[in-house]
Amino acid sequence: MNSGGNPFRQLPSVDALLRSCDAEIATWGHSRVTTTLRGLLAELRGAIAGGAAPDLADDALRGLLRARLEAGESAALAPLLNLTGTVLHTNLGRAPLPPEALAAVVAVSTGASNLEYDLDSGGRGERETHVEALVCELTGAEAATAVNNNAAAVLLTLNTLALGREVPVSRGELVEIGGSFRIPDVMARSGARLVEIGATNRTHLKDYRNAIGADTALLMKVHTSNYEVRGFTRAVTEAELAALAQEHALPLVVDLGSGNLADFAALGLPQEPTVSAVLDAGADLVTFSGDKLLGGPQAGIIAGRADLVEAVRRNPLKRALRLDKMTLAALAEILKLYRDPDSVARRLPTLRLLTRAREDIERQAQALLPPVRAALGTDWQVDIAECHSQIGSGSLPVDTLPSAALRCTPAPDSGADPAALAAILRSGPLPVIGRIHRNALWLDLRCLEEDQEAAFTAQFGILSP
Ligand SMILES: *Cc1c(COP(=O)(O)O)cnc(C)c1O
């Protein structure tokens, strides 16, 4: 509190304050400290003008300054623990990368690399050669190219093959994925003209046949990754569509969304079409994401017929959507892991998390229960609850994976609040993100890897007095 006099006069000058900020200057640098101080003093002037009487003592001002400087640091992208139960969580960064991928990123990006240089000829090379060869080897595609994400893959494919022309798509497949990606909107931006056919629940082969005209550029099928229509339904298979497309000499493009390369049935996971199965069924081009079931970095892959991939590659938009060397390096390492089907589920984090057995997660929950109980004290009842993890990222929404959660329920009459606990767990150096359900905070342990357990329990340390 200031005592009497003009409060504006009591505000110290930036220069005066800077003289007592040696420690802050050493950490954050002179110019950041100066800028932050100016902003702080302007705010205080505003507050005083508004009738407030802030504490203007040196120590108080330095405290405010430090809080602001530290808040600026934490604004950066930072790791956290995803205990939401959704493995491929779009808001939480989707697929975690294995060490092989990170090592490759470091290796190609700390110095120069052969990104577009052919070491055999000593001349210019293609930036995607390695990734393309691996995609072809693993999927049986003739050719492949890669862009920034699957949305870009769809945009570029349609813009290349259907600019100003018609593309019939089933009304049952006009999906929205995560708010900002809607098939009709992306088609419009690509310059293709969407022709809606069939009904939401039923589309027949004859609907496609009737829609084909002189202006038709291609046939398209979109994997309805994030929802399922049940009951009186009918969708045309890729094989049926491929036959029709061939009859009319049109390409069949399939937007697979997730597009996995592994045999999910063999891994004990819900059935999901593989890229090679869709190509075998007769698709001419398949588009899919790099960071969904594939388990790699954000990317979009276009694989299939060589002449169509070449046309896509020559589109000037390709340059605007192309991948950076860091992503290409990581993507190649992920693809290499798929060469050994026996070890990929162990070595690739996404598949490792998806295939974790309930019993394994339950054992982990038993081990973590005592420290969590101790940290939460008597206001909370913590138990191990059965739950169901979701695969996430628009894949397999109706198929869930049996899992186990640490469930934190307020003790009767404790006044404890799950939302408040969730906020505290979000606030530490390694935020823990759970899910509130039925007045309890659920921490699904499926995505907690063994080497993260210590950090997880340490986060509960902030609760102990
Ligand atoms: C997820 C998805 C997309 C978008 O993929 P991103 O890699 O997120 O851009 C497009 N189509 C389908 C069917 C999808 O599931």
Tab-separated table of C-alpha atoms and ligand atoms in Angstrom:
chain	number	residue	atom	x	y	z
A	1	MET	CA	0.000	0.000	0.000
A	2	ASN	CA	1.250	3.489	-0.673
A	3	SER	CA	0.749	6.025	2.025
A	4	GLY	CA	-0.426	9.413	0.868
A	5	GLY	CA	0.976	11.595	-1.888
A	6	ASN	CA	0.590	11.154	-5.594
A	7	PRO	CA	0.746	7.392	-6.222
A	8	PHE	CA	2.035	7.946	-9.776
A	9	ARG	CA	5.080	9.689	-8.306
A	10	GLN	CA	5.847	6.609	-6.233
A	11	LEU	CA	6.155	4.415	-9.307
A	12	PRO	CA	9.890	3.959	-9.801
A	13	SER	CA	11.421	4.572	-13.216
A	14	VAL	CA	12.503	1.713	-15.452
A	15	ASP	CA	16.136	2.737	-14.980
A	16	ALA	CA	15.877	2.776	-11.191
A	17	LEU	CA	14.316	-0.664	-11.160
A	18	LEU	CA	16.844	-2.084	-13.617
A	19	ARG	CA	19.618	-1.253	-11.154
A	20	SER	CA	18.231	-3.801	-8.680
A	21	CYS	CA	17.553	-6.489	-11.282
A	22	ASP	CA	21.030	-7.919	-11.859
A	23	ALA	CA	19.868	-11.502	-11.226
A	24	GLU	CA	16.949	-11.207	-13.659
A	25	ILE	CA	19.173	-9.609	-16.311
A	26	ALA	CA	21.670	-12.467	-15.940
A	27	THR	CA	18.911	-15.019	-16.620
A	28	TRP	CA	16.702	-13.344	-19.194
A	29	GLY	CA	18.902	-10.679	-20.737
A	30	HIS	CA	18.819	-6.879	-20.522
A	31	SER	CA	16.402	-6.229	-23.334
A	32	ARG	CA	13.737	-8.728	-22.206
A	33	VAL	CA	13.875	-7.481	-18.632
A	34	THR	CA	13.582	-3.859	-19.826
A	35	THR	CA	10.624	-4.594	-22.114
A	36	THR	CA	8.852	-6.616	-19.451
A	37	LEU	CA	9.419	-3.868	-16.849
A	38	ARG	CA	8.011	-1.206	-19.188
A	39	GLY	CA	4.889	-3.326	-19.721
A	40	LEU	CA	4.556	-3.944	-16.004
A	41	LEU	CA	4.877	-0.252	-15.105
A	42	ALA	CA	2.334	0.698	-17.780
A	43	GLU	CA	-0.105	-1.804	-16.296
A	44	LEU	CA	0.460	-0.456	-12.794
A	45	ARG	CA	-0.106	3.095	-14.031
A	46	GLY	CA	-3.395	1.910	-15.529
A	47	ALA	CA	-4.346	0.171	-12.305
A	48	ILE	CA	-3.597	3.305	-10.255
A	49	ALA	CA	-5.598	5.425	-12.680
A	50	GLY	CA	-8.443	3.004	-12.130
A	51	GLY	CA	-8.333	3.620	-8.391
A	52	ALA	CA	-6.212	0.644	-7.295
A	53	ALA	CA	-3.425	1.005	-4.761
A	54	PRO	CA	-0.866	-1.643	-5.701
A	55	ASP	CA	2.154	-2.459	-3.553
A	56	LEU	CA	5.005	-0.503	-5.150
A	57	ALA	CA	7.828	-1.659	-2.894
A	58	ASP	CA	10.941	-2.823	-4.772
A	59	ASP	CA	10.543	-6.436	-3.640
A	60	ALA	CA	6.898	-6.574	-4.682
A	61	LEU	CA	7.683	-5.154	-8.119
A	62	ARG	CA	10.538	-7.621	-8.620
A	63	GLY	CA	8.198	-10.457	-7.673
A	64	LEU	CA	5.725	-9.335	-10.333
A	65	LEU	CA	8.534	-8.964	-12.838
A	66	ARG	CA	9.855	-12.483	-12.187
A	67	ALA	CA	6.378	-13.992	-12.448
A	68	ARG	CA	5.955	-12.362	-15.851
A	69	LEU	CA	9.354	-13.455	-17.118
A	70	GLU	CA	8.732	-17.032	-15.958
A	71	ALA	CA	5.270	-17.111	-17.503
A	72	GLY	CA	6.909	-16.105	-20.783
A	73	GLU	CA	9.141	-19.186	-20.557
A	74	SER	CA	6.308	-21.619	-19.943
A	75	ALA	CA	4.401	-20.390	-22.993
A	76	ALA	CA	6.589	-22.681	-25.118
A	77	LEU	CA	5.572	-26.101	-26.425
A	78	ALA	CA	6.321	-28.522	-23.586
A	79	PRO	CA	5.908	-32.202	-22.720
A	80	LEU	CA	3.140	-33.578	-20.521
A	81	LEU	CA	1.674	-36.931	-19.502
A	82	ASN	CA	-1.401	-37.964	-21.484
A	83	LEU	CA	-3.562	-39.970	-19.085
A	84	THR	CA	-6.810	-39.068	-20.834
A	85	GLY	CA	-7.239	-42.590	-22.158
A	86	THR	CA	-7.129	-41.368	-25.759
A	87	VAL	CA	-3.887	-42.682	-27.203
A	88	LEU	CA	-3.679	-40.581	-30.393
A	89	HIS	CA	-4.920	-37.303	-28.916
A	90	THR	CA	-4.894	-34.514	-31.511
A	91	ASN	CA	-4.705	-31.771	-28.840
A	92	LEU	CA	-1.858	-33.574	-27.077
A	93	GLY	CA	0.390	-34.079	-30.072
A	94	ARG	CA	-0.826	-37.439	-31.435
A	95	ALA	CA	1.886	-40.079	-31.957
A	96	PRO	CA	4.951	-40.133	-29.658
A	97	LEU	CA	8.158	-40.762	-31.601
A	98	PRO	CA	10.721	-43.494	-30.862
A	99	PRO	CA	14.390	-42.656	-30.153
A	100	GLU	CA	15.448	-43.876	-33.627
A	101	ALA	CA	13.332	-41.143	-35.236
A	102	LEU	CA	14.675	-38.425	-32.938
A	103	ALA	CA	18.264	-39.512	-33.512
A	104	ALA	CA	17.691	-39.256	-37.275
A	105	VAL	CA	16.217	-35.766	-36.878
A	106	VAL	CA	19.241	-34.625	-34.908
A	107	ALA	CA	21.645	-36.248	-37.369
A	108	VAL	CA	20.223	-34.576	-40.488
A	109	SER	CA	19.423	-31.195	-38.991
A	110	THR	CA	22.490	-30.216	-36.992
A	111	GLY	CA	24.507	-29.933	-40.186
A	112	ALA	CA	24.182	-30.320	-43.932
A	113	SER	CA	22.532	-33.410	-45.411
A	114	ASN	CA	21.854	-35.061	-48.779
A	115	LEU	CA	18.274	-33.749	-48.715
A	116	GLU	CA	18.214	-33.012	-52.438
A	117	TYR	CA	21.614	-34.328	-53.416
A	118	ASP	CA	22.383	-37.647	-55.077
A	119	LEU	CA	25.552	-39.058	-53.560
A	120	ASP	CA	26.077	-41.495	-56.473
A	121	SER	CA	26.017	-38.944	-59.269
A	122	GLY	CA	27.111	-35.931	-57.260
A	123	GLY	CA	24.165	-34.022	-58.709
A	124	ARG	CA	20.735	-32.894	-57.688
A	125	GLY	CA	18.522	-35.509	-56.053
A	126	GLU	CA	14.912	-35.898	-54.955
A	127	ARG	CA	14.083	-35.049	-51.362
A	128	GLU	CA	11.667	-37.913	-50.970
A	129	THR	CA	13.595	-40.823	-52.460
A	130	HIS	CA	14.106	-42.692	-49.190
A	131	VAL	CA	10.579	-42.290	-47.898
A	132	GLU	CA	9.107	-43.198	-51.270
A	133	ALA	CA	11.122	-46.415	-51.531
A	134	LEU	CA	10.054	-47.472	-48.037
A	135	VAL	CA	6.358	-46.709	-48.626
A	136	CYS	CA	6.457	-48.723	-51.861
A	137	GLU	CA	8.235	-51.632	-50.184
A	138	LEU	CA	5.746	-51.734	-47.306
A	139	THR	CA	2.497	-51.146	-49.219
A	140	GLY	CA	3.110	-52.524	-52.692
A	141	ALA	CA	2.434	-49.061	-54.196
A	142	GLU	CA	4.180	-48.215	-57.489
A	143	ALA	CA	5.078	-44.739	-56.255
A	144	ALA	CA	4.541	-42.408	-53.319
A	145	THR	CA	4.984	-38.820	-52.239
A	146	ALA	CA	4.592	-37.084	-48.902
A	147	VAL	CA	3.309	-33.691	-47.742
A	148	ASN	CA	2.596	-31.835	-44.508
A	149	ASN	CA	-0.435	-33.794	-43.323
A	150	ASN	CA	-3.271	-35.858	-44.718
A	151	ALA	CA	-5.460	-32.781	-45.183
A	152	ALA	CA	-2.757	-31.469	-47.525
A	153	ALA	CA	-2.573	-34.870	-49.239
A	154	VAL	CA	-6.313	-34.771	-50.003
A	155	LEU	CA	-6.163	-31.127	-51.096
A	156	LEU	CA	-3.199	-31.698	-53.399
A	157	THR	CA	-4.575	-34.915	-54.888
A	158	LEU	CA	-7.925	-33.342	-55.745
A	159	ASN	CA	-6.345	-30.143	-57.000
A	160	THR	CA	-4.093	-32.169	-59.287
A	161	LEU	CA	-6.638	-34.636	-60.646
A	162	ALA	CA	-9.982	-32.845	-60.389
A	163	LEU	CA	-9.482	-29.073	-60.724
A	164	GLY	CA	-12.708	-27.591	-62.128
A	165	ARG	CA	-14.218	-31.055	-62.541
A	166	GLU	CA	-16.677	-33.263	-60.665
A	167	VAL	CA	-16.038	-35.778	-57.910
A	168	PRO	CA	-18.974	-37.866	-56.674
A	169	VAL	CA	-18.783	-38.621	-52.931
A	170	SER	CA	-21.269	-40.556	-50.799
A	171	ARG	CA	-23.323	-38.422	-48.374
A	172	GLY	CA	-22.342	-40.977	-45.740
A	173	GLU	CA	-18.688	-39.984	-46.123
A	174	LEU	CA	-18.799	-36.175	-45.954
A	175	VAL	CA	-17.022	-36.244	-42.624
A	176	GLU	CA	-15.645	-33.592	-40.349
A	177	ILE	CA	-12.430	-34.484	-38.563
A	178	GLY	CA	-11.559	-32.531	-35.449
A	179	GLY	CA	-13.369	-29.302	-36.243
A	180	SER	CA	-11.191	-27.766	-38.902
A	181	PHE	CA	-11.099	-30.476	-41.554
A	182	ARG	CA	-14.310	-31.124	-43.461
A	183	ILE	CA	-14.246	-33.105	-46.659
A	184	PRO	CA	-16.687	-30.735	-48.485
A	185	ASP	CA	-14.636	-27.661	-47.477
A	186	VAL	CA	-11.314	-29.177	-48.506
A	187	MET	CA	-12.831	-30.292	-51.800
A	188	ALA	CA	-14.105	-26.773	-52.462
A	189	ARG	CA	-10.664	-25.278	-51.770
A	190	SER	CA	-9.040	-27.850	-54.021
A	191	GLY	CA	-11.105	-26.565	-56.924
A	192	ALA	CA	-12.932	-29.875	-57.368
A	193	ARG	CA	-16.745	-29.861	-57.602
A	194	LEU	CA	-18.303	-32.150	-55.052
A	195	VAL	CA	-21.284	-34.128	-56.312
A	196	GLU	CA	-23.156	-35.551	-53.339
A	197	ILE	CA	-24.637	-38.949	-53.952
A	198	GLY	CA	-26.671	-41.513	-52.005
A	199	ALA	CA	-28.099	-40.976	-48.544
A	200	THR	CA	-26.440	-40.598	-45.139
A	201	ASN	CA	-26.994	-44.244	-44.242
A	202	ARG	CA	-27.084	-45.930	-47.642
A	203	THR	CA	-25.176	-45.417	-50.860
A	204	HIS	CA	-25.323	-47.948	-53.710
A	205	LEU	CA	-23.071	-48.644	-56.649
A	206	LYS	CA	-25.800	-47.353	-58.969
A	207	ASP	CA	-25.609	-43.954	-57.209
A	208	TYR	CA	-21.992	-43.681	-58.328
A	209	ARG	CA	-22.819	-44.992	-61.803
A	210	ASN	CA	-25.625	-42.441	-62.265
A	211	ALA	CA	-23.341	-39.606	-61.152
A	212	ILE	CA	-20.616	-40.347	-63.688
A	213	GLY	CA	-20.647	-37.931	-66.607
A	214	ALA	CA	-18.324	-36.194	-69.048
A	215	ASP	CA	-17.107	-33.868	-66.264
A	216	THR	CA	-16.283	-36.574	-63.738
A	217	ALA	CA	-12.597	-36.477	-62.802
A	218	LEU	CA	-12.346	-39.446	-60.453
A	219	LEU	CA	-14.214	-41.560	-57.933
A	220	MET	CA	-13.471	-41.008	-54.282
A	221	LYS	CA	-14.045	-42.933	-51.093
A	222	VAL	CA	-13.457	-41.435	-47.661
A	223	HIS	CA	-12.833	-43.658	-44.669
A	224	THR	CA	-15.376	-42.517	-42.075
A	225	SER	CA	-12.754	-42.816	-39.397
A	226	ASN	CA	-14.382	-41.058	-36.494
A	227	TYR	CA	-17.964	-42.275	-36.576
A	228	GLU	CA	-19.991	-45.282	-37.532
A	229	VAL	CA	-23.516	-45.467	-38.931
A	230	ARG	CA	-25.292	-48.528	-37.585
A	231	GLY	CA	-28.527	-50.218	-38.550
A	232	PHE	CA	-29.976	-50.004	-42.069
A	233	THR	CA	-26.773	-49.145	-43.890
A	234	ARG	CA	-25.068	-49.814	-47.183
A	235	ALA	CA	-21.704	-48.612	-48.390
A	236	VAL	CA	-19.949	-49.565	-51.592
A	237	THR	CA	-16.672	-51.434	-51.078
A	238	GLU	CA	-13.364	-50.326	-52.575
A	239	ALA	CA	-13.348	-53.371	-54.849
A	240	GLU	CA	-16.824	-52.579	-56.267
A	241	LEU	CA	-15.871	-48.941	-56.774
A	242	ALA	CA	-12.569	-49.901	-58.369
A	243	ALA	CA	-14.356	-52.032	-60.951
A	244	LEU	CA	-16.746	-49.193	-61.776
A	245	ALA	CA	-13.915	-46.668	-61.970
A	246	GLN	CA	-12.000	-48.922	-64.316
A	247	GLU	CA	-15.048	-49.377	-66.539
A	248	HIS	CA	-15.100	-45.591	-67.019
A	249	ALA	CA	-11.316	-45.155	-67.110
A	250	LEU	CA	-11.444	-42.990	-63.970
A	251	PRO	CA	-8.970	-43.129	-61.086
A	252	LEU	CA	-10.241	-44.297	-57.694
A	253	VAL	CA	-8.867	-42.190	-54.820
A	254	VAL	CA	-9.318	-43.433	-51.251
A	255	ASP	CA	-8.772	-41.088	-48.313
A	256	LEU	CA	-7.931	-43.655	-45.663
A	257	GLY	CA	-7.437	-41.184	-42.806
A	258	SER	CA	-5.364	-43.232	-40.416
A	259	GLY	CA	-4.036	-45.760	-42.881
A	260	ASN	CA	-2.050	-48.357	-41.025
A	261	LEU	CA	0.655	-50.672	-42.274
A	262	ALA	CA	0.474	-53.378	-39.601
A	263	ASP	CA	-1.849	-56.364	-39.405
A	264	PHE	CA	-4.053	-55.225	-36.519
A	265	ALA	CA	-5.785	-58.570	-36.105
A	266	ALA	CA	-2.428	-60.262	-35.518
A	267	LEU	CA	-1.686	-57.656	-32.821
A	268	GLY	CA	-5.008	-58.325	-31.099
A	269	LEU	CA	-6.341	-54.909	-32.119
A	270	PRO	CA	-9.665	-54.030	-33.791
A	271	GLN	CA	-9.644	-54.626	-37.536
A	272	GLU	CA	-8.650	-51.595	-39.604
A	273	PRO	CA	-7.932	-51.632	-43.350
A	274	THR	CA	-4.252	-51.539	-44.265
A	275	VAL	CA	-2.906	-49.380	-47.053
A	276	SER	CA	-1.822	-52.442	-49.040
A	277	ALA	CA	-5.276	-54.048	-48.703
A	278	VAL	CA	-6.912	-50.937	-50.148
A	279	LEU	CA	-4.391	-50.773	-52.999
A	280	ASP	CA	-4.922	-54.495	-53.626
A	281	ALA	CA	-8.664	-53.882	-53.763
A	282	GLY	CA	-8.020	-51.596	-56.726
A	283	ALA	CA	-7.547	-48.066	-55.379
A	284	ASP	CA	-5.348	-46.014	-57.712
A	285	LEU	CA	-4.262	-43.561	-55.008
A	286	VAL	CA	-4.493	-43.781	-51.233
A	287	THR	CA	-3.933	-40.851	-48.865
A	288	PHE	CA	-3.182	-41.281	-45.151
A	289	SER	CA	-1.716	-39.551	-42.094
A	290	GLY	CA	1.802	-39.920	-40.728
A	291	ASP	CA	0.907	-39.297	-37.092
A	292	LYS	CA	-2.202	-41.387	-36.617
A	293	LEU	CA	-1.996	-45.200	-36.573
A	294	LEU	CA	1.264	-45.095	-38.515
A	295	GLY	CA	2.810	-43.672	-35.340
A	296	GLY	CA	5.147	-41.155	-36.964
A	297	PRO	CA	5.557	-37.391	-37.360
A	298	GLN	CA	2.826	-35.150	-38.774
A	299	ALA	CA	2.736	-35.922	-42.486
A	300	GLY	CA	0.406	-36.957	-45.270
A	301	ILE	CA	1.316	-39.764	-47.650
A	302	ILE	CA	-0.033	-40.228	-51.163
A	303	ALA	CA	0.679	-43.702	-52.536
A	304	GLY	CA	-0.404	-45.631	-55.607
A	305	ARG	CA	-0.134	-45.473	-59.400
A	306	ALA	CA	3.140	-44.015	-60.667
A	307	ASP	CA	1.617	-41.730	-63.349
A	308	LEU	CA	-0.830	-40.199	-60.854
A	309	VAL	CA	1.833	-39.706	-58.168
A	310	GLU	CA	4.037	-38.037	-60.800
A	311	ALA	CA	1.203	-35.649	-61.708
A	312	VAL	CA	0.726	-34.813	-58.015
A	313	ARG	CA	4.443	-34.171	-57.662
A	314	ARG	CA	4.496	-31.777	-60.609
A	315	ASN	CA	1.651	-29.658	-59.180
A	316	PRO	CA	3.138	-26.266	-58.157
A	317	LEU	CA	1.141	-26.499	-54.905
A	318	LYS	CA	3.353	-29.436	-53.950
A	319	ARG	CA	6.167	-26.999	-53.249
A	320	ALA	CA	3.986	-25.168	-50.740
A	321	LEU	CA	3.024	-28.382	-48.986
A	322	ARG	CA	6.301	-30.268	-49.072
A	323	LEU	CA	7.951	-31.847	-46.050
A	324	ASP	CA	10.905	-30.532	-44.138
A	325	LYS	CA	14.077	-32.598	-43.708
A	326	MET	CA	13.369	-33.236	-40.029
A	327	THR	CA	10.009	-34.793	-40.793
A	328	LEU	CA	11.368	-36.790	-43.718
A	329	ALA	CA	14.152	-38.169	-41.530
A	330	ALA	CA	11.747	-39.157	-38.745
A	331	LEU	CA	9.225	-40.627	-41.184
A	332	ALA	CA	11.855	-42.820	-42.835
A	333	GLU	CA	12.892	-44.243	-39.453
A	334	ILE	CA	9.270	-45.013	-38.544
A	335	LEU	CA	8.747	-46.787	-41.855
A	336	LYS	CA	11.928	-48.817	-41.332
A	337	LEU	CA	10.519	-50.167	-38.071
A	338	TYR	CA	7.639	-51.714	-40.036
A	339	ARG	CA	10.089	-53.863	-41.999
A	340	ASP	CA	10.161	-56.230	-39.037
A	341	PRO	CA	6.539	-57.069	-38.185
A	342	ASP	CA	7.688	-59.064	-35.148
A	343	SER	CA	9.316	-56.138	-33.354
A	344	VAL	CA	7.348	-53.111	-34.583
A	345	ALA	CA	4.678	-53.365	-31.866
A	346	ARG	CA	7.426	-53.230	-29.242
A	347	ARG	CA	9.625	-50.562	-30.806
A	348	LEU	CA	7.029	-48.128	-32.100
A	349	PRO	CA	5.483	-46.225	-29.160
A	350	THR	CA	2.008	-45.866	-30.713
A	351	LEU	CA	1.665	-49.598	-31.310
A	352	ARG	CA	3.307	-50.382	-27.966
A	353	LEU	CA	0.703	-48.268	-26.143
A	354	LEU	CA	-2.203	-49.578	-28.204
A	355	THR	CA	-1.255	-53.207	-27.595
A	356	ARG	CA	-0.609	-52.936	-23.839
A	357	ALA	CA	-2.535	-55.662	-22.047
A	358	ARG	CA	-5.039	-54.689	-19.376
A	359	GLU	CA	-3.199	-56.873	-16.857
A	360	ASP	CA	0.027	-54.966	-17.450
A	361	ILE	CA	-1.710	-51.622	-16.912
A	362	GLU	CA	-3.454	-52.994	-13.827
A	363	ARG	CA	-0.099	-54.098	-12.349
A	364	GLN	CA	1.255	-50.601	-12.901
A	365	ALA	CA	-1.824	-49.134	-11.222
A	366	GLN	CA	-1.264	-51.384	-8.173
A	367	ALA	CA	2.308	-50.095	-7.877
A	368	LEU	CA	1.328	-46.429	-8.225
A	369	LEU	CA	-1.720	-46.544	-5.985
A	370	PRO	CA	0.099	-46.202	-2.611
A	371	PRO	CA	2.150	-43.075	-3.471
A	372	VAL	CA	-0.870	-41.382	-5.084
A	373	ARG	CA	-3.060	-42.213	-2.071
A	374	ALA	CA	-0.418	-40.880	0.291
A	375	ALA	CA	-0.028	-37.643	-1.663
A	376	LEU	CA	-3.775	-36.978	-1.915
A	377	GLY	CA	-4.448	-37.586	1.792
A	378	THR	CA	-7.793	-38.137	3.454
A	379	ASP	CA	-9.815	-35.757	1.262
A	380	TRP	CA	-9.671	-38.273	-1.564
A	381	GLN	CA	-10.573	-41.891	-2.145
A	382	VAL	CA	-8.242	-43.394	-4.715
A	383	ASP	CA	-8.957	-46.773	-6.264
A	384	ILE	CA	-8.193	-48.741	-9.400
A	385	ALA	CA	-11.073	-48.660	-11.846
A	386	GLU	CA	-11.606	-50.576	-15.058
A	387	CYS	CA	-11.919	-48.253	-18.016
A	388	HIS	CA	-11.733	-48.206	-21.792
A	389	SER	CA	-9.044	-46.363	-23.685
A	390	GLN	CA	-9.790	-44.933	-27.105
A	391	ILE	CA	-7.442	-45.095	-30.039
A	392	GLY	CA	-8.263	-41.508	-30.983
A	393	SER	CA	-7.408	-39.168	-33.854
A	394	GLY	CA	-10.450	-40.172	-35.788
A	395	SER	CA	-9.599	-43.834	-35.792
A	396	LEU	CA	-11.818	-46.680	-34.690
A	397	PRO	CA	-14.166	-44.717	-32.420
A	398	VAL	CA	-16.411	-47.616	-31.526
A	399	ASP	CA	-13.607	-50.014	-30.718
A	400	THR	CA	-12.164	-49.402	-27.284
A	401	LEU	CA	-9.281	-51.034	-25.457
A	402	PRO	CA	-9.763	-52.414	-21.911
A	403	SER	CA	-7.545	-50.475	-19.517
A	404	ALA	CA	-7.118	-49.461	-15.878
A	405	ALA	CA	-7.258	-46.034	-14.260
A	406	LEU	CA	-6.365	-44.511	-10.929
A	407	ARG	CA	-9.722	-43.001	-9.990
A	408	CYS	CA	-9.629	-40.061	-7.567
A	409	THR	CA	-13.020	-39.462	-5.948
A	410	PRO	CA	-13.655	-36.744	-3.318
A	411	ALA	CA	-14.146	-38.296	0.135
A	412	PRO	CA	-17.682	-37.708	1.490
A	413	ASP	CA	-18.047	-34.221	3.018
A	414	SER	CA	-14.446	-33.352	2.135
A	415	GLY	CA	-15.448	-30.574	-0.241
A	416	ALA	CA	-12.684	-31.797	-2.562
A	417	ASP	CA	-13.244	-30.975	-6.230
A	418	PRO	CA	-12.046	-33.129	-9.168
A	419	ALA	CA	-11.748	-30.052	-11.402
A	420	ALA	CA	-9.495	-28.355	-8.831
A	421	LEU	CA	-7.335	-31.482	-8.577
A	422	ALA	CA	-7.111	-31.638	-12.379
A	423	ALA	CA	-5.972	-27.992	-12.405
A	424	ILE	CA	-3.263	-28.665	-9.810
A	425	LEU	CA	-1.972	-31.666	-11.745
A	426	ARG	CA	-1.822	-29.506	-14.878
A	427	SER	CA	0.255	-26.868	-13.115
A	428	GLY	CA	3.489	-28.689	-12.303
A	429	PRO	CA	6.702	-28.991	-14.298
A	430	LEU	CA	5.340	-32.083	-16.102
A	431	PRO	CA	1.561	-31.589	-16.337
A	432	VAL	CA	-0.605	-34.696	-15.899
A	433	ILE	CA	-3.779	-34.602	-17.982
A	434	GLY	CA	-6.619	-36.871	-16.878
A	435	ARG	CA	-10.338	-37.022	-17.557
A	436	ILE	CA	-13.222	-35.999	-15.308
A	437	HIS	CA	-16.069	-38.496	-15.332
A	438	ARG	CA	-18.841	-39.067	-12.785
A	439	ASN	CA	-17.440	-36.644	-10.193
A	440	ALA	CA	-13.995	-38.277	-10.200
A	441	LEU	CA	-10.654	-37.625	-11.870
A	442	TRP	CA	-9.657	-40.680	-13.927
A	443	LEU	CA	-6.009	-41.217	-14.776
A	444	ASP	CA	-5.957	-43.925	-17.461
A	445	LEU	CA	-2.472	-45.419	-17.215
A	446	ARG	CA	-2.336	-46.935	-20.727
A	447	CYS	CA	-0.037	-44.169	-22.003
A	448	LEU	CA	2.225	-43.980	-18.950
A	449	GLU	CA	5.463	-45.661	-19.974
A	450	GLU	CA	7.674	-47.271	-17.351
A	451	ASP	CA	10.367	-44.582	-17.613
A	452	GLN	CA	7.735	-41.902	-16.863
A	453	GLU	CA	6.479	-43.414	-13.610
A	454	ALA	CA	8.918	-41.512	-11.386
A	455	ALA	CA	7.971	-38.192	-13.017
A	456	PHE	CA	4.300	-39.094	-12.580
A	457	THR	CA	4.590	-39.674	-8.827
A	458	ALA	CA	6.847	-36.621	-8.459
A	459	GLN	CA	4.046	-34.511	-9.909
A	460	PHE	CA	1.892	-35.516	-6.946
A	461	GLY	CA	4.593	-34.020	-4.702
A	462	ILE	CA	3.121	-30.557	-5.358
A	463	LEU	CA	0.054	-31.669	-3.398
A	464	SER	CA	1.968	-32.492	-0.219
A	465	PRO	CA	2.363	-29.593	2.197
B	1	LIG	C1	-7.558	-37.446	-39.956
B	1	LIG	C2	-8.137	-37.473	-41.288
B	1	LIG	C3	-7.800	-36.502	-42.230
B	1	LIG	C4	-6.847	-35.385	-41.902
B	1	LIG	O1	-5.569	-35.886	-41.629
B	1	LIG	P1	-4.447	-34.951	-40.941
B	1	LIG	O2	-3.202	-35.760	-41.030
B	1	LIG	O3	-4.917	-34.696	-39.555
B	1	LIG	O4	-4.387	-33.709	-41.749
B	1	LIG	C5	-8.360	-36.585	-43.478
B	1	LIG	N1	-9.235	-37.559	-43.788
B	1	LIG	C6	-9.586	-38.533	-42.907
B	1	LIG	C7	-10.570	-39.570	-43.318
B	1	LIG	C8	-9.059	-38.513	-41.622
B	1	LIG	O5	-9.397	-39.444	-40.733
